[in-house]
Structures are given as structure tokens and as C-alpha cells.
Amino acid sequence: MKHTIIYLFCGILFIISIFGIVFFYSSDLSVTSLVVFDDIVPRNETFSYERPDAVSVDTALNALLKAEDDINDLKSLEINTNLASDTLLQAKRFFIGRDFSLFLKETEHITDPIKKSYLKDLTNVYGETPVFERVEKDYNEVHRLTAFIDFHRTRAYVLYDSFTLLKEKEEKARKEGIDTTDGVYLLDLTWKAFSEERFEEAFDLLDQADTSLDDLSAEADRKEKIDSLRKNFFGRYWWQILLFVVIIGVLFTTVMRKVQLNISQRRLRTLRLELESLQNLLKKAQNDCFVKKSITEGTYKILVDTYSS
């Protein structure tokens, strides 16, 4: 019996050792992302303005024209441009000022056809602006507001390019069989915030989507490497494992035979003891009935039937 326990104990230890090796190596695997995603512009960047060295009606007008181009660029991204458009309208009002005659006098030297056409449009802006919303002429404020529009446009392109990269990352992960449902949901929210000019919220959602895809990719990569390690392990040591299984089978069969033999021997000893006890009882009953006459023959027969059963 002691040998049986030793065999079983050794077999169990060997099996535990094999699985311990497999899972020890699998738990130390490196994790890599499908695509490295970096912010082009820091998320916490805020608008700052430096006054140009020279500020004039010409520099202010050029700034307005550039802002118009910036807004057209934003429209090409198919996003809302309300913030940029409202900012440009305010810049136009600072360019025109309250005194319309002064506006005409300071721009009379401009002969460029494109600029003259734009000045005509500014005349319409002045006429459509309520008196209480007109402001004093301030070319420096024109530069500041148009600089903000340029900053807004730059951030929009940063978000757009980052979103495009992350979208490609999601598509690649999905093609590799990774469930990217959470990432797609966050990307949809990102695009909605972006298209509505809620850039700070869009940056936050973009970070969340990137983290979600990285986590999903890392988990898929970990599982793939674990499966690969297991396959390589059994592929490399298949004959040793087969030999081990055969040895275990032989040992198990031998042990079971010994266990069964021990059980049978114990049972046989028990039956012999029971038989010897019954024979002694039967002899005693015979002696009591036929020699001592202490019990009747009927009682004797009952005892014999009981002992025989």
C-alpha cells in the first residue's frame, strides 16, 4: 500500500510540473500593439497670440482673407464651422469699425480685384450688423481672432489625421479577428464630437478609443502566443509526453491490480473469520442440544437455519 501511494504521488507531481512549465512561460510573454499611435499636438495645448510687429489695414485684410481659406479647409472635412464662422464675423466687425466713412477712406487705396470684391462683401456685413453690435476699429483684434481661426483649423487637422490613423488601426485589428466593438463605439462618438467642433471632448474620446484598441490587441496577442507556446511544446516533446502517458498507464494498471489484490485478500480473511465463528456457534448449539440437553431440537433447528443463512 505504501508503494501505491508513492507511485500516485510521483505521477501527480510530474503532471503538475508539466503544466507549471507551460503556464510559467506563457505568463511572461511580451505584449505589442498593432499600431503605435502618438498625438501630433499635445492635448493640453491652448491658444496663444503674439502681436505682429506691423499692424495695418493691409495686414488685417490679408488676415481676413486667410481666415476665409481656413474655414473653407474646415468645410472640406465635413465638420461644423459655426465657431470659426462666428469668430470671423467678429473679426470683420473689428476691421470695419463703427465709422463707415473711415472704413471707406482707409481702404480706398486698395485696387486688387479680389480684395475690392471682398471689401464690398464687408460693406454688406456692416449694413447687416445691428448698431448695438458694432465695435470700434481694431486691427490688432482682427489679427488675434484670425490667428485663433488658424489655431482652430490646425487642431481640426490634427484630430482628423489622428482619427484616420486610429480608424486604420481598428480595421487592421478587426481583420485579425479581434472584437473591436467597444473601439468602434468610441470612434463613432469621437467623430460626432469632432464634427460638432467639440475638440477637447474629441481628444478625450480618441485617447479612450486608442487605449481600448491597445488593450484588445494586447489580450489577443497574449492568447495567440500562449496557444503557440502550447502547440510548440507538445510538437517538440510529443514522444516524451507519449512515453510518459504509457508509463503512467502501466503504473496505474499495476497499482490497481495490487489494490484489488489487497482488497480481495482482506475480504478472504474476513470471510474465514466469519466461517470459523459460525462453525464454533454451530458446535456449541449441537453440544447444548444433544449433550447438555439445555435447548430443544426445535430451538436447535432454528439456530442452524440462522447460522446457515
CSV table of N, CA and C in Angstrom, one decimal, residues 37-196:
chain,number,residue,atom,x,y,z
A,37,PHE,N,0.3,54.7,-31.8
A,37,PHE,CA,-0.5,55.9,-32.0
A,37,PHE,C,0.1,57.0,-31.2
A,38,ASP,N,0.5,58.1,-31.8
A,38,ASP,CA,1.0,59.2,-31.0
A,38,ASP,C,0.3,60.5,-31.3
A,39,ASP,N,0.0,61.3,-30.3
A,39,ASP,CA,-0.6,62.6,-30.6
A,39,ASP,C,0.4,63.5,-31.3
A,40,ILE,N,-0.1,64.1,-32.4
A,40,ILE,CA,0.8,65.0,-33.1
A,40,ILE,C,1.0,66.4,-32.4
A,41,VAL,N,-0.1,66.8,-31.7
A,41,VAL,CA,-0.1,68.0,-30.9
A,41,VAL,C,-0.5,67.7,-29.5
A,42,PRO,N,0.2,68.2,-28.5
A,42,PRO,CA,-0.2,67.8,-27.1
A,42,PRO,C,-1.7,68.2,-26.9
A,43,ARG,N,-2.4,67.4,-26.1
A,43,ARG,CA,-3.8,67.6,-25.9
A,43,ARG,C,-4.1,68.9,-25.1
A,44,ASN,N,-3.1,69.2,-24.2
A,44,ASN,CA,-3.4,70.4,-23.4
A,44,ASN,C,-2.9,71.7,-24.0
A,45,GLU,N,-2.6,71.7,-25.3
A,45,GLU,CA,-2.2,72.9,-26.0
A,45,GLU,C,-3.3,73.9,-26.0
A,46,THR,N,-3.0,75.2,-25.7
A,46,THR,CA,-4.0,76.2,-25.7
A,46,THR,C,-3.6,77.3,-26.6
A,47,PHE,N,-4.6,78.1,-27.0
A,47,PHE,CA,-4.3,79.2,-28.0
A,47,PHE,C,-3.5,80.3,-27.3
A,48,SER,N,-2.5,80.7,-28.0
A,48,SER,CA,-1.7,81.9,-27.6
A,48,SER,C,-1.5,82.8,-28.8
A,49,TYR,N,-1.4,84.1,-28.5
A,49,TYR,CA,-1.3,85.1,-29.6
A,49,TYR,C,-0.2,86.1,-29.3
A,50,GLU,N,0.6,86.3,-30.3
A,50,GLU,CA,1.7,87.3,-30.3
A,50,GLU,C,1.4,88.4,-31.3
A,51,ARG,N,1.3,89.6,-30.9
A,51,ARG,CA,1.0,90.8,-31.7
A,51,ARG,C,2.1,90.9,-32.8
A,52,PRO,N,1.7,91.0,-34.1
A,52,PRO,CA,2.7,91.2,-35.2
A,52,PRO,C,3.4,92.5,-35.0
A,53,ASP,N,4.6,92.6,-35.6
A,53,ASP,CA,5.4,93.8,-35.5
A,53,ASP,C,4.7,94.9,-36.2
A,54,ALA,N,4.1,94.7,-37.3
A,54,ALA,CA,3.4,95.7,-38.1
A,54,ALA,C,2.0,95.4,-38.2
A,55,VAL,N,1.1,96.3,-37.8
A,55,VAL,CA,-0.4,96.0,-38.0
A,55,VAL,C,-0.9,97.2,-38.8
A,56,SER,N,-1.6,96.9,-39.8
A,56,SER,CA,-2.2,97.9,-40.7
A,56,SER,C,-3.5,97.4,-41.4
A,57,VAL,N,-4.1,98.3,-42.1
A,57,VAL,CA,-5.3,97.8,-42.8
A,57,VAL,C,-5.0,96.7,-43.8
A,58,ASP,N,-3.8,96.8,-44.4
A,58,ASP,CA,-3.4,95.7,-45.4
A,58,ASP,C,-3.2,94.4,-44.7
A,59,THR,N,-2.4,94.4,-43.6
A,59,THR,CA,-2.1,93.1,-42.9
A,59,THR,C,-3.4,92.5,-42.4
A,60,ALA,N,-4.3,93.4,-41.9
A,60,ALA,CA,-5.6,92.9,-41.3
A,60,ALA,C,-6.4,92.3,-42.4
A,61,LEU,N,-6.5,93.0,-43.6
A,61,LEU,CA,-7.3,92.4,-44.7
A,61,LEU,C,-6.7,91.1,-45.2
A,62,ASN,N,-5.4,91.0,-45.2
A,62,ASN,CA,-4.8,89.7,-45.6
A,62,ASN,C,-5.1,88.6,-44.6
A,63,ALA,N,-5.2,89.0,-43.3
A,63,ALA,CA,-5.5,88.0,-42.3
A,63,ALA,C,-6.9,87.5,-42.4
A,64,LEU,N,-7.9,88.5,-42.8
A,64,LEU,CA,-9.3,88.1,-43.0
A,64,LEU,C,-9.4,87.1,-44.2
A,65,LEU,N,-8.6,87.4,-45.3
A,65,LEU,CA,-8.7,86.5,-46.5
A,65,LEU,C,-8.2,85.1,-46.1
A,66,LYS,N,-7.1,85.1,-45.4
A,66,LYS,CA,-6.5,83.8,-45.0
A,66,LYS,C,-7.5,83.0,-44.1
A,67,ALA,N,-8.2,83.7,-43.2
A,67,ALA,CA,-9.2,83.1,-42.4
A,67,ALA,C,-10.3,82.5,-43.2
A,68,GLU,N,-10.7,83.2,-44.3
A,68,GLU,CA,-11.7,82.6,-45.2
A,68,GLU,C,-11.3,81.3,-45.8
A,69,ASP,N,-10.0,81.2,-46.2
A,69,ASP,CA,-9.4,80.0,-46.7
A,69,ASP,C,-9.4,78.9,-45.6
A,70,ASP,N,-9.1,79.3,-44.4
A,70,ASP,CA,-9.0,78.3,-43.3
A,70,ASP,C,-10.4,77.7,-43.1
A,71,ILE,N,-11.4,78.5,-43.1
A,71,ILE,CA,-12.8,78.0,-42.9
A,71,ILE,C,-13.2,77.1,-44.1
A,72,ASN,N,-12.8,77.4,-45.3
A,72,ASN,CA,-13.1,76.5,-46.4
A,72,ASN,C,-12.4,75.2,-46.3
A,73,ASP,N,-11.2,75.2,-45.7
A,73,ASP,CA,-10.5,74.0,-45.4
A,73,ASP,C,-11.3,73.1,-44.4
A,74,LEU,N,-11.8,73.8,-43.4
A,74,LEU,CA,-12.6,73.1,-42.3
A,74,LEU,C,-13.8,72.5,-43.0
A,75,LYS,N,-14.5,73.2,-43.9
A,75,LYS,CA,-15.7,72.7,-44.5
A,75,LYS,C,-15.4,71.5,-45.4
A,76,SER,N,-14.1,71.4,-45.9
A,76,SER,CA,-13.8,70.2,-46.7
A,76,SER,C,-13.7,69.0,-45.8
A,77,LEU,N,-13.5,69.1,-44.5
A,77,LEU,CA,-13.5,68.0,-43.6
A,77,LEU,C,-14.9,67.5,-43.2
A,78,GLU,N,-15.9,68.3,-43.7
A,78,GLU,CA,-17.3,67.9,-43.5
A,78,GLU,C,-17.6,68.0,-42.0
A,79,ILE,N,-17.2,69.1,-41.4
A,79,ILE,CA,-17.5,69.3,-40.0
A,79,ILE,C,-18.2,70.7,-39.8
A,80,ASN,N,-18.8,70.9,-38.7
A,80,ASN,CA,-19.5,72.1,-38.3
A,80,ASN,C,-18.4,73.2,-38.2
A,81,THR,N,-18.7,74.4,-38.8
A,81,THR,CA,-17.8,75.5,-38.7
A,81,THR,C,-18.4,76.7,-38.0
A,82,ASN,N,-19.4,76.5,-37.2
A,82,ASN,CA,-20.0,77.6,-36.5
A,82,ASN,C,-19.1,78.5,-35.7
A,83,LEU,N,-18.2,77.9,-34.9
A,83,LEU,CA,-17.3,78.6,-34.1
A,83,LEU,C,-16.4,79.5,-34.9
A,84,ALA,N,-15.8,78.8,-35.9
A,84,ALA,CA,-14.8,79.6,-36.8
A,84,ALA,C,-15.6,80.7,-37.5
A,85,SER,N,-16.8,80.4,-38.0
A,85,SER,CA,-17.5,81.4,-38.8
A,85,SER,C,-17.9,82.6,-37.9
A,86,ASP,N,-18.4,82.3,-36.7
A,86,ASP,CA,-18.7,83.4,-35.7
A,86,ASP,C,-17.5,84.2,-35.4
A,87,THR,N,-16.4,83.6,-35.2
A,87,THR,CA,-15.1,84.3,-34.9
A,87,THR,C,-14.7,85.2,-36.0
A,88,LEU,N,-14.9,84.7,-37.3
A,88,LEU,CA,-14.5,85.5,-38.4
A,88,LEU,C,-15.5,86.7,-38.6
A,89,LEU,N,-16.7,86.5,-38.3
A,89,LEU,CA,-17.7,87.6,-38.3
A,89,LEU,C,-17.3,88.7,-37.4
A,90,GLN,N,-16.9,88.3,-36.2
A,90,GLN,CA,-16.5,89.3,-35.2
A,90,GLN,C,-15.2,90.0,-35.7
A,91,ALA,N,-14.3,89.3,-36.3
A,91,ALA,CA,-13.1,89.9,-36.8
A,91,ALA,C,-13.4,90.9,-37.9
A,92,LYS,N,-14.4,90.6,-38.8
A,92,LYS,CA,-14.8,91.5,-39.8
A,92,LYS,C,-15.3,92.8,-39.2
A,93,ARG,N,-16.1,92.7,-38.1
A,93,ARG,CA,-16.7,93.9,-37.5
A,93,ARG,C,-15.6,94.8,-36.9
A,94,PHE,N,-14.5,94.1,-36.3
A,94,PHE,CA,-13.4,94.9,-35.8
A,94,PHE,C,-12.6,95.6,-37.0
A,95,PHE,N,-12.6,95.0,-38.1
A,95,PHE,CA,-11.9,95.6,-39.3
A,95,PHE,C,-12.7,96.8,-39.8
A,96,ILE,N,-14.0,96.7,-39.8
A,96,ILE,CA,-14.9,97.8,-40.3
A,96,ILE,C,-15.0,98.9,-39.3
A,97,GLY,N,-15.2,98.6,-38.1
A,97,GLY,CA,-15.4,99.6,-37.0
A,97,GLY,C,-16.8,100.2,-37.1
A,98,ARG,N,-16.9,101.3,-36.2
A,98,ARG,CA,-18.2,101.9,-36.1
A,98,ARG,C,-18.4,103.0,-37.2
A,99,ASP,N,-17.3,103.6,-37.6
A,99,ASP,CA,-17.3,104.7,-38.5
A,99,ASP,C,-17.2,104.2,-40.0
A,100,PHE,N,-18.3,104.1,-40.7
A,100,PHE,CA,-18.2,103.5,-42.0
A,100,PHE,C,-17.4,104.4,-43.0
A,101,SER,N,-17.5,105.7,-42.8
A,101,SER,CA,-16.8,106.6,-43.7
A,101,SER,C,-15.3,106.4,-43.5
A,102,LEU,N,-14.8,106.2,-42.3
A,102,LEU,CA,-13.4,105.9,-42.1
A,102,LEU,C,-13.0,104.6,-42.7
A,103,PHE,N,-13.8,103.6,-42.7
A,103,PHE,CA,-13.6,102.3,-43.3
A,103,PHE,C,-13.3,102.5,-44.8
A,104,LEU,N,-14.2,103.3,-45.4
A,104,LEU,CA,-14.1,103.6,-46.9
A,104,LEU,C,-12.8,104.3,-47.2
A,105,LYS,N,-12.5,105.3,-46.3
A,105,LYS,CA,-11.3,106.1,-46.6
A,105,LYS,C,-10.0,105.3,-46.5
A,106,GLU,N,-9.9,104.4,-45.5
A,106,GLU,CA,-8.7,103.6,-45.2
A,106,GLU,C,-8.5,102.5,-46.2
A,107,THR,N,-9.6,102.2,-47.0
A,107,THR,CA,-9.5,101.1,-47.9
A,107,THR,C,-9.6,101.5,-49.4
A,108,GLU,N,-9.6,102.9,-49.6
A,108,GLU,CA,-9.7,103.4,-51.0
A,108,GLU,C,-8.5,103.2,-51.8
A,109,HIS,N,-7.4,102.9,-51.2
A,109,HIS,CA,-6.1,102.7,-52.0
A,109,HIS,C,-6.0,101.3,-52.5
A,110,ILE,N,-6.9,100.4,-52.1
A,110,ILE,CA,-6.8,99.0,-52.5
A,110,ILE,C,-7.4,98.9,-53.9
A,111,THR,N,-6.6,98.3,-54.8
A,111,THR,CA,-7.0,98.1,-56.2
A,111,THR,C,-7.1,96.7,-56.6
A,112,ASP,N,-6.6,95.8,-55.8
A,112,ASP,CA,-6.7,94.4,-56.2
A,112,ASP,C,-8.1,93.9,-56.4
A,113,PRO,N,-8.5,93.3,-57.5
A,113,PRO,CA,-9.9,92.9,-57.8
A,113,PRO,C,-10.5,92.0,-56.7
A,114,ILE,N,-9.7,91.0,-56.3
A,114,ILE,CA,-10.2,90.1,-55.3
A,114,ILE,C,-10.5,90.8,-54.0
A,115,LYS,N,-9.5,91.6,-53.6
A,115,LYS,CA,-9.7,92.4,-52.3
A,115,LYS,C,-10.8,93.4,-52.4
A,116,LYS,N,-11.0,94.1,-53.6
A,116,LYS,CA,-12.1,95.0,-53.7
A,116,LYS,C,-13.4,94.3,-53.6
A,117,SER,N,-13.5,93.1,-54.2
A,117,SER,CA,-14.7,92.3,-54.1
A,117,SER,C,-15.0,91.9,-52.6
A,118,TYR,N,-14.0,91.6,-51.9
A,118,TYR,CA,-14.1,91.2,-50.5
A,118,TYR,C,-14.6,92.4,-49.7
A,119,LEU,N,-14.0,93.6,-50.0
A,119,LEU,CA,-14.4,94.8,-49.3
A,119,LEU,C,-15.9,95.1,-49.5
A,120,LYS,N,-16.4,94.8,-50.7
A,120,LYS,CA,-17.8,95.0,-51.0
A,120,LYS,C,-18.6,94.1,-50.1
A,121,ASP,N,-18.2,92.9,-49.9
A,121,ASP,CA,-18.9,92.0,-49.0
A,121,ASP,C,-18.9,92.5,-47.6
A,122,LEU,N,-17.8,93.2,-47.2
A,122,LEU,CA,-17.7,93.7,-45.9
A,122,LEU,C,-18.7,94.9,-45.7
A,123,THR,N,-19.0,95.6,-46.8
A,123,THR,CA,-20.0,96.6,-46.7
A,123,THR,C,-21.3,96.0,-46.4
A,124,ASN,N,-21.6,94.9,-46.9
A,124,ASN,CA,-22.9,94.2,-46.6
A,124,ASN,C,-22.9,93.8,-45.2
A,125,VAL,N,-21.7,93.3,-44.6
A,125,VAL,CA,-21.7,92.9,-43.2
A,125,VAL,C,-22.0,94.1,-42.3
A,126,TYR,N,-21.4,95.3,-42.7
A,126,TYR,CA,-21.7,96.5,-41.9
A,126,TYR,C,-23.2,96.8,-41.9
A,127,GLY,N,-23.8,96.7,-43.0
A,127,GLY,CA,-25.2,97.0,-43.1
A,127,GLY,C,-26.1,96.0,-42.4
A,128,GLU,N,-25.7,94.8,-42.3
A,128,GLU,CA,-26.4,93.7,-41.6
A,128,GLU,C,-26.2,93.7,-40.1
A,129,THR,N,-25.2,94.4,-39.6
A,129,THR,CA,-24.8,94.4,-38.2
A,129,THR,C,-25.7,95.4,-37.4
A,130,PRO,N,-26.4,94.9,-36.4
A,130,PRO,CA,-27.2,95.9,-35.6
A,130,PRO,C,-26.2,96.9,-35.0
A,131,VAL,N,-26.7,98.1,-34.8
A,131,VAL,CA,-25.9,99.2,-34.2
A,131,VAL,C,-25.3,98.8,-32.9
A,132,PHE,N,-26.1,98.2,-32.0
A,132,PHE,CA,-25.5,97.8,-30.7
A,132,PHE,C,-24.5,96.7,-30.8
A,133,GLU,N,-24.3,96.1,-31.9
A,133,GLU,CA,-23.3,95.0,-32.0
A,133,GLU,C,-22.0,95.5,-32.8
A,134,ARG,N,-22.0,96.8,-33.2
A,134,ARG,CA,-20.9,97.4,-33.9
A,134,ARG,C,-19.8,97.7,-32.9
A,135,VAL,N,-18.5,97.5,-33.2
A,135,VAL,CA,-17.4,97.7,-32.3
A,135,VAL,C,-16.4,98.7,-32.9
A,136,GLU,N,-15.5,99.3,-32.1
A,136,GLU,CA,-14.5,100.2,-32.5
A,136,GLU,C,-13.5,99.4,-33.4
A,137,LYS,N,-13.0,100.1,-34.4
A,137,LYS,CA,-12.0,99.6,-35.3
A,137,LYS,C,-10.7,99.1,-34.5
A,138,ASP,N,-10.3,97.9,-34.7
A,138,ASP,CA,-9.1,97.4,-34.0
A,138,ASP,C,-8.4,96.3,-34.9
A,139,TYR,N,-7.4,96.7,-35.6
A,139,TYR,CA,-6.7,95.8,-36.5
A,139,TYR,C,-6.0,94.7,-35.7
A,140,ASN,N,-5.5,95.1,-34.6
A,140,ASN,CA,-4.8,94.0,-33.7
A,140,ASN,C,-5.8,92.9,-33.3
A,141,GLU,N,-7.0,93.3,-33.0
A,141,GLU,CA,-8.0,92.3,-32.6
A,141,GLU,C,-8.4,91.4,-33.8
A,142,VAL,N,-8.3,92.0,-35.0
A,142,VAL,CA,-8.5,91.3,-36.3
A,142,VAL,C,-7.5,90.2,-36.4
A,143,HIS,N,-6.2,90.5,-36.1
A,143,HIS,CA,-5.1,89.6,-36.2
A,143,HIS,C,-5.3,88.5,-35.1
A,144,ARG,N,-5.7,88.9,-33.9
A,144,ARG,CA,-5.9,87.9,-32.8
A,144,ARG,C,-7.0,86.9,-33.2
A,145,LEU,N,-8.1,87.4,-33.6
A,145,LEU,CA,-9.2,86.5,-33.9
A,145,LEU,C,-8.9,85.6,-35.1
A,146,THR,N,-8.3,86.1,-36.1
A,146,THR,CA,-7.9,85.3,-37.3
A,146,THR,C,-6.8,84.3,-36.9
A,147,ALA,N,-6.0,84.6,-36.0
A,147,ALA,CA,-5.0,83.7,-35.5
A,147,ALA,C,-5.6,82.5,-34.8
A,148,PHE,N,-6.7,82.8,-34.0
A,148,PHE,CA,-7.4,81.8,-33.4
A,148,PHE,C,-8.1,80.8,-34.4
A,149,ILE,N,-8.6,81.4,-35.5
A,149,ILE,CA,-9.2,80.5,-36.5
A,149,ILE,C,-8.1,79.6,-37.1
A,150,ASP,N,-6.9,80.1,-37.3
A,150,ASP,CA,-5.8,79.3,-37.8
A,150,ASP,C,-5.5,78.2,-36.8
A,151,PHE,N,-5.4,78.5,-35.5
A,151,PHE,CA,-5.2,77.5,-34.5
A,151,PHE,C,-6.3,76.5,-34.5
A,152,HIS,N,-7.5,76.9,-34.6
A,152,HIS,CA,-8.7,76.0,-34.6
A,152,HIS,C,-8.6,75.1,-35.8
A,153,ARG,N,-8.2,75.6,-37.0
A,153,ARG,CA,-8.0,74.8,-38.2
A,153,ARG,C,-6.9,73.7,-38.0
A,154,THR,N,-5.8,74.2,-37.4
A,154,THR,CA,-4.7,73.2,-37.1
A,154,THR,C,-5.1,72.1,-36.2
A,155,ARG,N,-5.8,72.4,-35.2
A,155,ARG,CA,-6.3,71.3,-34.3
A,155,ARG,C,-7.3,70.4,-35.0
A,156,ALA,N,-8.1,71.0,-35.8
A,156,ALA,CA,-9.0,70.1,-36.6
A,156,ALA,C,-8.3,69.1,-37.4
A,157,TYR,N,-7.2,69.6,-38.1
A,157,TYR,CA,-6.5,68.6,-38.9
A,157,TYR,C,-5.7,67.6,-38.1
A,158,VAL,N,-5.2,68.0,-36.9
A,158,VAL,CA,-4.6,67.1,-36.0
A,158,VAL,C,-5.6,66.0,-35.6
A,159,LEU,N,-6.8,66.4,-35.3
A,159,LEU,CA,-7.8,65.4,-34.9
A,159,LEU,C,-8.2,64.5,-36.0
A,160,TYR,N,-8.3,65.2,-37.2
A,160,TYR,CA,-8.7,64.4,-38.4
A,160,TYR,C,-7.7,63.3,-38.7
A,161,ASP,N,-6.4,63.7,-38.7
A,161,ASP,CA,-5.3,62.8,-39.1
A,161,ASP,C,-5.2,61.7,-38.0
A,162,SER,N,-5.4,62.1,-36.7
A,162,SER,CA,-5.3,61.1,-35.6
A,162,SER,C,-6.5,60.1,-35.7
A,163,PHE,N,-7.6,60.7,-36.0
A,163,PHE,CA,-8.8,59.8,-36.2
A,163,PHE,C,-8.6,58.8,-37.3
A,164,THR,N,-8.0,59.3,-38.4
A,164,THR,CA,-7.8,58.4,-39.6
A,164,THR,C,-6.8,57.3,-39.2
A,165,LEU,N,-5.8,57.6,-38.5
A,165,LEU,CA,-4.8,56.6,-38.1
A,165,LEU,C,-5.4,55.6,-37.2
A,166,LEU,N,-6.3,56.0,-36.3
A,166,LEU,CA,-6.9,55.1,-35.3
A,166,LEU,C,-8.0,54.3,-36.0
A,167,LYS,N,-8.6,54.8,-37.0
A,167,LYS,CA,-9.6,54.1,-37.8
A,167,LYS,C,-8.9,52.9,-38.5
A,168,GLU,N,-7.7,53.2,-39.1
A,168,GLU,CA,-7.0,52.2,-39.8
A,168,GLU,C,-6.5,51.1,-38.8
A,169,LYS,N,-6.1,51.5,-37.6
A,169,LYS,CA,-5.7,50.6,-36.5
A,169,LYS,C,-6.9,49.7,-36.2
A,170,GLU,N,-8.1,50.2,-36.0
A,170,GLU,CA,-9.3,49.4,-35.7
A,170,GLU,C,-9.6,48.4,-36.8
A,171,GLU,N,-9.5,48.9,-38.1
A,171,GLU,CA,-9.8,48.0,-39.2
A,171,GLU,C,-8.8,46.8,-39.3
A,172,LYS,N,-7.5,47.1,-39.0
A,172,LYS,CA,-6.5,46.1,-39.0
A,172,LYS,C,-6.7,45.1,-37.9
A,173,ALA,N,-7.1,45.5,-36.7
A,173,ALA,CA,-7.4,44.6,-35.6
A,173,ALA,C,-8.6,43.8,-36.0
A,174,ARG,N,-9.6,44.4,-36.6
A,174,ARG,CA,-10.8,43.6,-36.9
A,174,ARG,C,-10.5,42.5,-37.9
A,175,LYS,N,-9.7,42.8,-38.9
A,175,LYS,CA,-9.3,41.8,-39.9
A,175,LYS,C,-8.5,40.7,-39.3
A,176,GLU,N,-7.9,40.9,-38.2
A,176,GLU,CA,-7.1,39.8,-37.5
A,176,GLU,C,-8.0,39.1,-36.5
A,177,GLY,N,-9.3,39.3,-36.6
A,177,GLY,CA,-10.2,38.5,-35.8
A,177,GLY,C,-10.5,39.1,-34.4
A,178,ILE,N,-10.1,40.3,-34.1
A,178,ILE,CA,-10.3,40.9,-32.8
A,178,ILE,C,-11.6,41.6,-32.7
A,179,ASP,N,-12.4,41.4,-31.7
A,179,ASP,CA,-13.7,42.0,-31.5
A,179,ASP,C,-13.4,43.5,-31.1
A,180,THR,N,-13.7,44.4,-32.0
A,180,THR,CA,-13.4,45.9,-31.7
A,180,THR,C,-14.7,46.7,-31.5
A,181,THR,N,-15.7,46.0,-31.0
A,181,THR,CA,-17.0,46.7,-30.9
A,181,THR,C,-16.9,47.9,-30.0
A,182,ASP,N,-16.2,47.8,-28.9
A,182,ASP,CA,-16.0,49.0,-28.0
A,182,ASP,C,-15.2,50.1,-28.6
A,183,GLY,N,-14.2,49.7,-29.3
A,183,GLY,CA,-13.4,50.7,-30.0
A,183,GLY,C,-14.2,51.5,-31.1
A,184,VAL,N,-15.0,50.7,-31.9
A,184,VAL,CA,-15.8,51.4,-32.9
A,184,VAL,C,-16.8,52.3,-32.3
A,185,TYR,N,-17.4,51.9,-31.2
A,185,TYR,CA,-18.4,52.8,-30.5
A,185,TYR,C,-17.7,54.1,-30.1
A,186,LEU,N,-16.5,54.0,-29.5
A,186,LEU,CA,-15.8,55.2,-29.1
A,186,LEU,C,-15.4,56.1,-30.3
A,187,LEU,N,-15.0,55.4,-31.4
A,187,LEU,CA,-14.6,56.2,-32.6
A,187,LEU,C,-15.8,56.9,-33.2
A,188,ASP,N,-17.0,56.3,-33.1
A,188,ASP,CA,-18.2,57.0,-33.6
A,188,ASP,C,-18.5,58.2,-32.7
A,189,LEU,N,-18.3,58.1,-31.4
A,189,LEU,CA,-18.5,59.3,-30.5
A,189,LEU,C,-17.5,60.3,-30.8
A,190,THR,N,-16.2,59.9,-31.1
A,190,THR,CA,-15.2,60.9,-31.4
A,190,THR,C,-15.5,61.7,-32.6
A,191,TRP,N,-16.0,61.0,-33.7
A,191,TRP,CA,-16.3,61.7,-34.9
A,191,TRP,C,-17.5,62.7,-34.7
A,192,LYS,N,-18.4,62.3,-33.9
A,192,LYS,CA,-19.6,63.1,-33.7
A,192,LYS,C,-19.1,64.4,-32.9
A,193,ALA,N,-18.3,64.3,-31.9
A,193,ALA,CA,-17.8,65.4,-31.2
A,193,ALA,C,-16.9,66.3,-32.1
A,194,PHE,N,-16.1,65.7,-33.0
A,194,PHE,CA,-15.2,66.4,-33.9
A,194,PHE,C,-16.0,67.2,-34.9
A,195,SER,N,-17.1,66.5,-35.5
A,195,SER,CA,-17.9,67.2,-36.5
A,195,SER,C,-18.7,68.4,-35.9
A,196,GLU,N,-18.9,68.4,-34.6
A,196,GLU,CA,-19.6,69.4,-33.9
A,196,GLU,C,-18.7,70.4,-33.3
